[in-house]
mmCIF file of C-alpha atoms in Angstrom:
data_model
loop_
_atom_site.group_PDB
_atom_site.id
_atom_site.type_symbol
_atom_site.label_atom_id
_atom_site.label_comp_id
_atom_site.label_asym_id
_atom_site.label_seq_id
_atom_site.Cartn_x
_atom_site.Cartn_y
_atom_site.Cartn_z
ATOM 1 C CA UNK A 98 -79.457 7.266 -82.852
ATOM 2 C CA UNK A 99 -81.423 10.223 -80.686
ATOM 3 C CA UNK A 100 -79.452 9.028 -77.825
ATOM 4 C CA UNK A 101 -76.299 10.592 -79.518
ATOM 5 C CA UNK A 102 -78.029 14.180 -79.971
ATOM 6 C CA UNK A 103 -78.859 16.534 -77.555
ATOM 7 C CA UNK A 104 -83.171 17.447 -77.882
ATOM 8 C CA UNK A 105 -83.757 20.274 -80.743
ATOM 9 C CA UNK A 106 -84.301 22.677 -78.520
ATOM 10 C CA UNK A 107 -81.129 21.725 -76.589
ATOM 11 C CA UNK A 108 -82.798 23.568 -72.814
ATOM 12 C CA UNK A 109 -81.441 22.668 -69.869
ATOM 13 C CA UNK A 110 -83.779 20.007 -67.616
ATOM 14 C CA UNK A 111 -84.166 22.510 -65.131
ATOM 15 C CA UNK A 112 -83.974 26.352 -65.950
ATOM 16 C CA UNK A 113 -84.691 26.275 -69.793
ATOM 17 C CA UNK A 114 -81.755 27.791 -70.410
ATOM 18 C CA UNK A 115 -78.703 26.567 -73.061
ATOM 19 C CA UNK A 116 -78.075 22.765 -72.187
ATOM 20 C CA UNK A 117 -74.493 22.009 -72.691
ATOM 21 C CA UNK A 118 -74.005 18.920 -70.564
ATOM 22 C CA UNK A 119 -75.825 15.533 -70.610
ATOM 23 C CA UNK A 120 -75.564 13.108 -67.239
ATOM 24 C CA UNK A 121 -74.851 9.639 -68.011
ATOM 25 C CA UNK A 122 -75.423 8.706 -63.973
ATOM 26 C CA UNK A 123 -78.955 10.670 -63.646
ATOM 27 C CA UNK A 124 -82.067 9.078 -65.012
ATOM 28 C CA UNK A 125 -82.987 9.496 -68.663
ATOM 29 C CA UNK A 126 -79.433 11.343 -68.908
ATOM 30 C CA UNK A 127 -80.841 15.070 -68.594
ATOM 31 C CA UNK A 128 -79.303 18.026 -70.213
ATOM 32 C CA UNK A 129 -78.205 20.541 -67.825
ATOM 33 C CA UNK A 130 -76.620 24.044 -68.460
ATOM 34 C CA UNK A 131 -73.188 24.355 -66.528
ATOM 35 C CA UNK A 132 -74.771 26.307 -63.513
ATOM 36 C CA UNK A 133 -77.660 23.486 -62.944
ATOM 37 C CA UNK A 134 -74.929 20.547 -63.934
ATOM 38 C CA UNK A 135 -72.521 21.786 -61.161
ATOM 39 C CA UNK A 136 -75.938 22.358 -58.692
ATOM 40 C CA UNK A 137 -77.577 18.995 -59.463
ATOM 41 C CA UNK A 138 -74.432 17.030 -58.519
ATOM 42 C CA UNK A 139 -73.345 18.675 -55.544
ATOM 43 C CA UNK A 140 -74.528 15.234 -53.869
ATOM 44 C CA UNK A 141 -73.963 13.162 -56.627
ATOM 45 C CA UNK A 142 -69.898 13.939 -57.405
ATOM 46 C CA UNK A 143 -69.280 10.376 -59.023
ATOM 47 C CA UNK A 144 -71.604 11.046 -62.200
ATOM 48 C CA UNK A 145 -70.264 11.084 -65.643
ATOM 49 C CA UNK A 146 -70.913 14.169 -67.675
ATOM 50 C CA UNK A 147 -70.070 14.816 -71.532
ATOM 51 C CA UNK A 148 -70.430 18.100 -72.988
ATOM 52 C CA UNK A 149 -71.998 18.954 -76.540
ATOM 53 C CA UNK A 150 -69.317 20.146 -78.580
ATOM 54 C CA UNK A 151 -71.948 21.270 -81.295
ATOM 55 C CA UNK A 152 -71.509 18.041 -83.395
ATOM 56 C CA UNK A 153 -71.271 15.092 -80.694
ATOM 57 C CA UNK A 154 -70.904 14.892 -76.755
ATOM 58 C CA UNK A 155 -67.453 14.363 -75.726
ATOM 59 C CA UNK A 156 -66.499 13.092 -71.903
ATOM 60 C CA UNK A 157 -65.547 15.498 -69.761
ATOM 61 C CA UNK A 158 -65.530 15.951 -65.796
ATOM 62 C CA UNK A 159 -67.777 17.642 -63.012
ATOM 63 C CA UNK A 160 -64.291 19.372 -62.022
ATOM 64 C CA UNK A 161 -64.777 21.522 -65.282
ATOM 65 C CA UNK A 162 -67.988 22.886 -64.465
ATOM 66 C CA UNK A 163 -66.828 24.201 -61.028
ATOM 67 C CA UNK A 164 -67.755 20.991 -58.642
ATOM 68 C CA UNK A 165 -66.157 21.182 -55.173
ATOM 69 C CA UNK A 166 -66.859 18.451 -52.623
ATOM 70 C CA UNK A 167 -66.941 20.478 -49.314
ATOM 71 C CA UNK A 168 -66.404 18.357 -46.438
ATOM 72 C CA UNK A 169 -67.577 18.512 -42.537
ATOM 73 C CA UNK A 170 -70.147 20.903 -42.937
ATOM 74 C CA UNK A 171 -72.837 18.747 -44.974
ATOM 75 C CA UNK A 172 -72.533 20.474 -48.315
ATOM 76 C CA UNK A 173 -71.651 23.909 -47.791
ATOM 77 C CA UNK A 174 -68.240 25.399 -48.293
ATOM 78 C CA UNK A 175 -66.474 25.991 -44.661
ATOM 79 C CA UNK A 176 -67.297 29.099 -43.371
ATOM 80 C CA UNK A 177 -63.650 29.390 -41.923
ATOM 81 C CA UNK A 178 -61.994 29.380 -45.332
ATOM 82 C CA UNK A 179 -61.397 32.361 -47.270
ATOM 83 C CA UNK A 180 -61.806 30.885 -50.686
ATOM 84 C CA UNK A 181 -64.504 32.438 -52.981
ATOM 85 C CA UNK A 182 -66.569 29.564 -54.701
ATOM 86 C CA UNK A 183 -68.778 31.422 -56.553
ATOM 87 C CA UNK A 184 -67.151 31.747 -59.887
ATOM 88 C CA UNK A 185 -66.924 28.147 -62.368
ATOM 89 C CA UNK A 186 -63.322 26.835 -62.463
ATOM 90 C CA UNK A 187 -63.257 27.190 -65.694
ATOM 91 C CA UNK A 188 -65.368 30.298 -66.474
ATOM 92 C CA UNK A 189 -66.959 28.393 -69.345
ATOM 93 C CA UNK A 190 -70.249 29.901 -71.335
ATOM 94 C CA UNK A 191 -73.079 27.602 -71.832
ATOM 95 C CA UNK A 192 -72.309 27.501 -75.889
ATOM 96 C CA UNK A 193 -70.678 25.371 -78.250
ATOM 97 C CA UNK A 194 -69.170 27.989 -80.131
ATOM 98 C CA UNK A 195 -65.862 27.617 -80.617
ATOM 99 C CA UNK A 196 -65.815 24.934 -77.513
ATOM 100 C CA UNK A 197 -63.046 22.632 -79.570
ATOM 101 C CA UNK A 198 -60.456 25.389 -79.184
ATOM 102 C CA UNK A 199 -60.311 25.056 -75.527
ATOM 103 C CA UNK A 200 -61.057 21.625 -75.169
ATOM 104 C CA UNK A 201 -58.346 19.164 -73.198
ATOM 105 C CA UNK A 202 -57.644 16.140 -75.740
ATOM 106 C CA UNK A 203 -57.715 12.422 -73.889
ATOM 107 C CA UNK A 204 -60.051 10.715 -72.164
ATOM 108 C CA UNK A 205 -58.980 11.297 -68.523
ATOM 109 C CA UNK A 206 -59.705 15.329 -67.205
ATOM 110 C CA UNK A 207 -56.426 16.293 -65.370
ATOM 111 C CA UNK A 208 -56.967 17.863 -62.222
ATOM 112 C CA UNK A 209 -57.040 21.474 -61.711
ATOM 113 C CA UNK A 210 -53.865 22.408 -60.045
ATOM 114 C CA UNK A 211 -54.670 25.041 -57.157
ATOM 115 C CA UNK A 212 -52.455 24.502 -54.025
ATOM 116 C CA UNK A 213 -55.365 26.048 -51.672
ATOM 117 C CA UNK A 214 -58.026 23.347 -53.026
ATOM 118 C CA UNK A 215 -55.911 20.759 -54.907
ATOM 119 C CA UNK A 216 -57.686 17.823 -56.763
ATOM 120 C CA UNK A 217 -57.510 14.277 -55.995
ATOM 121 C CA UNK A 218 -58.098 10.944 -57.662
ATOM 122 C CA UNK A 219 -61.383 9.572 -56.007
ATOM 123 C CA UNK A 220 -61.500 5.770 -57.559
ATOM 124 C CA UNK A 221 -65.708 4.815 -57.183
ATOM 125 C CA UNK A 222 -67.804 2.132 -58.421
ATOM 126 C CA UNK A 223 -68.351 4.208 -61.378
ATOM 127 C CA UNK A 224 -64.700 4.857 -62.284
ATOM 128 C CA UNK A 225 -61.874 6.963 -61.499
ATOM 129 C CA UNK A 226 -62.440 10.739 -60.561
ATOM 130 C CA UNK A 227 -60.645 14.106 -60.369
ATOM 131 C CA UNK A 228 -62.449 16.004 -57.910
ATOM 132 C CA UNK A 229 -61.642 19.245 -56.079
ATOM 133 C CA UNK A 230 -62.152 18.318 -52.280
ATOM 134 C CA UNK A 231 -62.261 21.362 -49.795
ATOM 135 C CA UNK A 232 -61.689 20.613 -46.019
ATOM 136 C CA UNK A 233 -62.802 21.918 -43.341
ATOM 137 C CA UNK A 234 -60.484 24.665 -41.605
ATOM 138 C CA UNK A 235 -62.793 25.341 -38.528
ATOM 139 C CA UNK A 236 -60.755 25.403 -34.948
ATOM 140 C CA UNK A 237 -60.494 21.688 -33.646
ATOM 141 C CA UNK A 238 -61.606 20.367 -37.211
ATOM 142 C CA UNK A 239 -60.203 16.773 -37.589
ATOM 143 C CA UNK A 240 -57.689 15.843 -39.699
ATOM 144 C CA UNK A 241 -57.989 15.673 -43.653
ATOM 145 C CA UNK A 242 -57.859 11.871 -43.657
ATOM 146 C CA UNK A 243 -60.274 11.615 -40.681
ATOM 147 C CA UNK A 244 -62.630 14.358 -42.425
ATOM 148 C CA UNK A 245 -62.492 12.038 -45.817
ATOM 149 C CA UNK A 246 -63.310 9.022 -43.493
ATOM 150 C CA UNK A 247 -66.260 10.938 -42.611
ATOM 151 C CA UNK A 248 -67.293 11.037 -46.207
ATOM 152 C CA UNK A 249 -67.013 7.857 -47.033
ATOM 153 C CA UNK A 250 -63.899 8.255 -48.722
ATOM 154 C CA UNK A 251 -60.818 5.611 -47.787
ATOM 155 C CA UNK A 252 -57.705 7.522 -48.235
ATOM 156 C CA UNK A 253 -54.478 5.867 -49.656
ATOM 157 C CA UNK A 254 -52.092 8.409 -47.209
ATOM 158 C CA UNK A 255 -52.837 9.095 -43.991
ATOM 159 C CA UNK A 256 -50.890 12.627 -44.048
ATOM 160 C CA UNK A 257 -51.082 14.096 -47.670
ATOM 161 C CA UNK A 258 -54.102 12.191 -49.138
ATOM 162 C CA UNK A 259 -54.182 12.219 -52.876
ATOM 163 C CA UNK A 260 -55.868 9.304 -53.665
ATOM 164 C CA UNK A 261 -59.131 8.117 -52.353
ATOM 165 C CA UNK A 262 -60.931 5.433 -52.456
ATOM 166 C CA UNK A 263 -64.998 5.137 -51.787
ATOM 167 C CA UNK A 264 -66.448 2.661 -49.486
ATOM 168 C CA UNK A 265 -68.973 1.529 -52.010
ATOM 169 C CA UNK A 266 -65.917 0.682 -54.376
ATOM 170 C CA UNK A 267 -63.996 -1.277 -51.643
ATOM 171 C CA UNK A 268 -67.450 -3.261 -50.712
ATOM 172 C CA UNK A 269 -68.052 -4.060 -54.613
ATOM 173 C CA UNK A 270 -64.435 -5.355 -54.769
ATOM 174 C CA UNK A 271 -64.775 -7.581 -51.765
ATOM 175 C CA UNK A 272 -68.162 -9.190 -53.105
ATOM 176 C CA UNK A 273 -66.682 -9.529 -56.754
ATOM 177 C CA UNK A 274 -63.032 -11.357 -54.680
ATOM 178 C CA UNK A 275 -65.459 -13.246 -52.704
ATOM 179 C CA UNK A 276 -68.305 -14.598 -55.556
ATOM 180 C CA UNK A 277 -66.171 -14.129 -58.678
ATOM 181 C CA UNK A 278 -62.657 -14.623 -57.326
ATOM 182 C CA UNK A 279 -61.642 -11.366 -59.115
ATOM 183 C CA UNK A 280 -58.102 -10.462 -57.949
ATOM 184 C CA UNK A 281 -57.590 -6.616 -56.960
ATOM 185 C CA UNK A 282 -55.654 -6.184 -60.559
ATOM 186 C CA UNK A 283 -58.145 -7.415 -62.598
ATOM 187 C CA UNK A 284 -60.983 -5.304 -60.681
ATOM 188 C CA UNK A 285 -58.622 -1.974 -61.011
ATOM 189 C CA UNK A 286 -58.314 -3.006 -64.707
ATOM 190 C CA UNK A 287 -62.300 -3.509 -64.894
ATOM 191 C CA UNK A 288 -62.572 0.328 -63.073
ATOM 192 C CA UNK A 289 -60.249 1.463 -65.482
ATOM 193 C CA UNK A 290 -62.178 0.533 -68.683
ATOM 194 C CA UNK A 291 -64.965 2.000 -66.971
ATOM 195 C CA UNK A 292 -63.462 5.266 -66.798
ATOM 196 C CA UNK A 293 -62.438 5.224 -70.458
ATOM 197 C CA UNK A 294 -63.302 2.333 -73.110
ATOM 198 C CA UNK A 295 -61.247 3.282 -75.639
ATOM 199 C CA UNK A 296 -57.993 4.299 -73.967
ATOM 200 C CA UNK A 297 -57.883 2.683 -70.353
ATOM 201 C CA UNK A 298 -54.258 2.649 -70.421
ATOM 202 C CA UNK A 299 -54.578 6.444 -70.153
ATOM 203 C CA UNK A 300 -56.544 6.178 -66.945
ATOM 204 C CA UNK A 301 -53.881 6.756 -63.601
ATOM 205 C CA UNK A 302 -52.930 4.167 -61.854
ATOM 206 C CA UNK A 303 -53.681 4.794 -58.407
#
């Protein structure tokens, strides 16, 4: 099928460089290079993307293109942070050469273990995501849980949040429960299957 392969020229839909990533949340599933994929999804962090391996598209994560979610400053990094966000998390080039050598197996992308900017699990209507959350460190900044609240994320813990739920997924569950009588367990099973239709049991339980 045409949708299972990239365009013949395989060019990024934005900058016309080598396209590697296809977004399944953007209209018409455009192809992006690494930089454009990261930039275009600064305000759409819950879209699901796939990477061209040279023979097929394999599911990956926006975390792998270096996407960070910055809180409390309407998108840009906190000016009080000492972390450099100018480079990609994985430093991948926009090519399909030898891509399989470094590609992690399994449908769920494990979080990057960075003690300064740890990835947390975020549950959204589109599935379960592992994303890098960068908090504000300015003097007088709100606590981490309150920063998450301001961003529309409900933390599972108020001390050291490692999991959060979008307000959208909480509203969707309430509607499913009201209209369809869906239990919390069955609803989360649906979310896990959205994340990985083939291996839903590999998706972590929040």
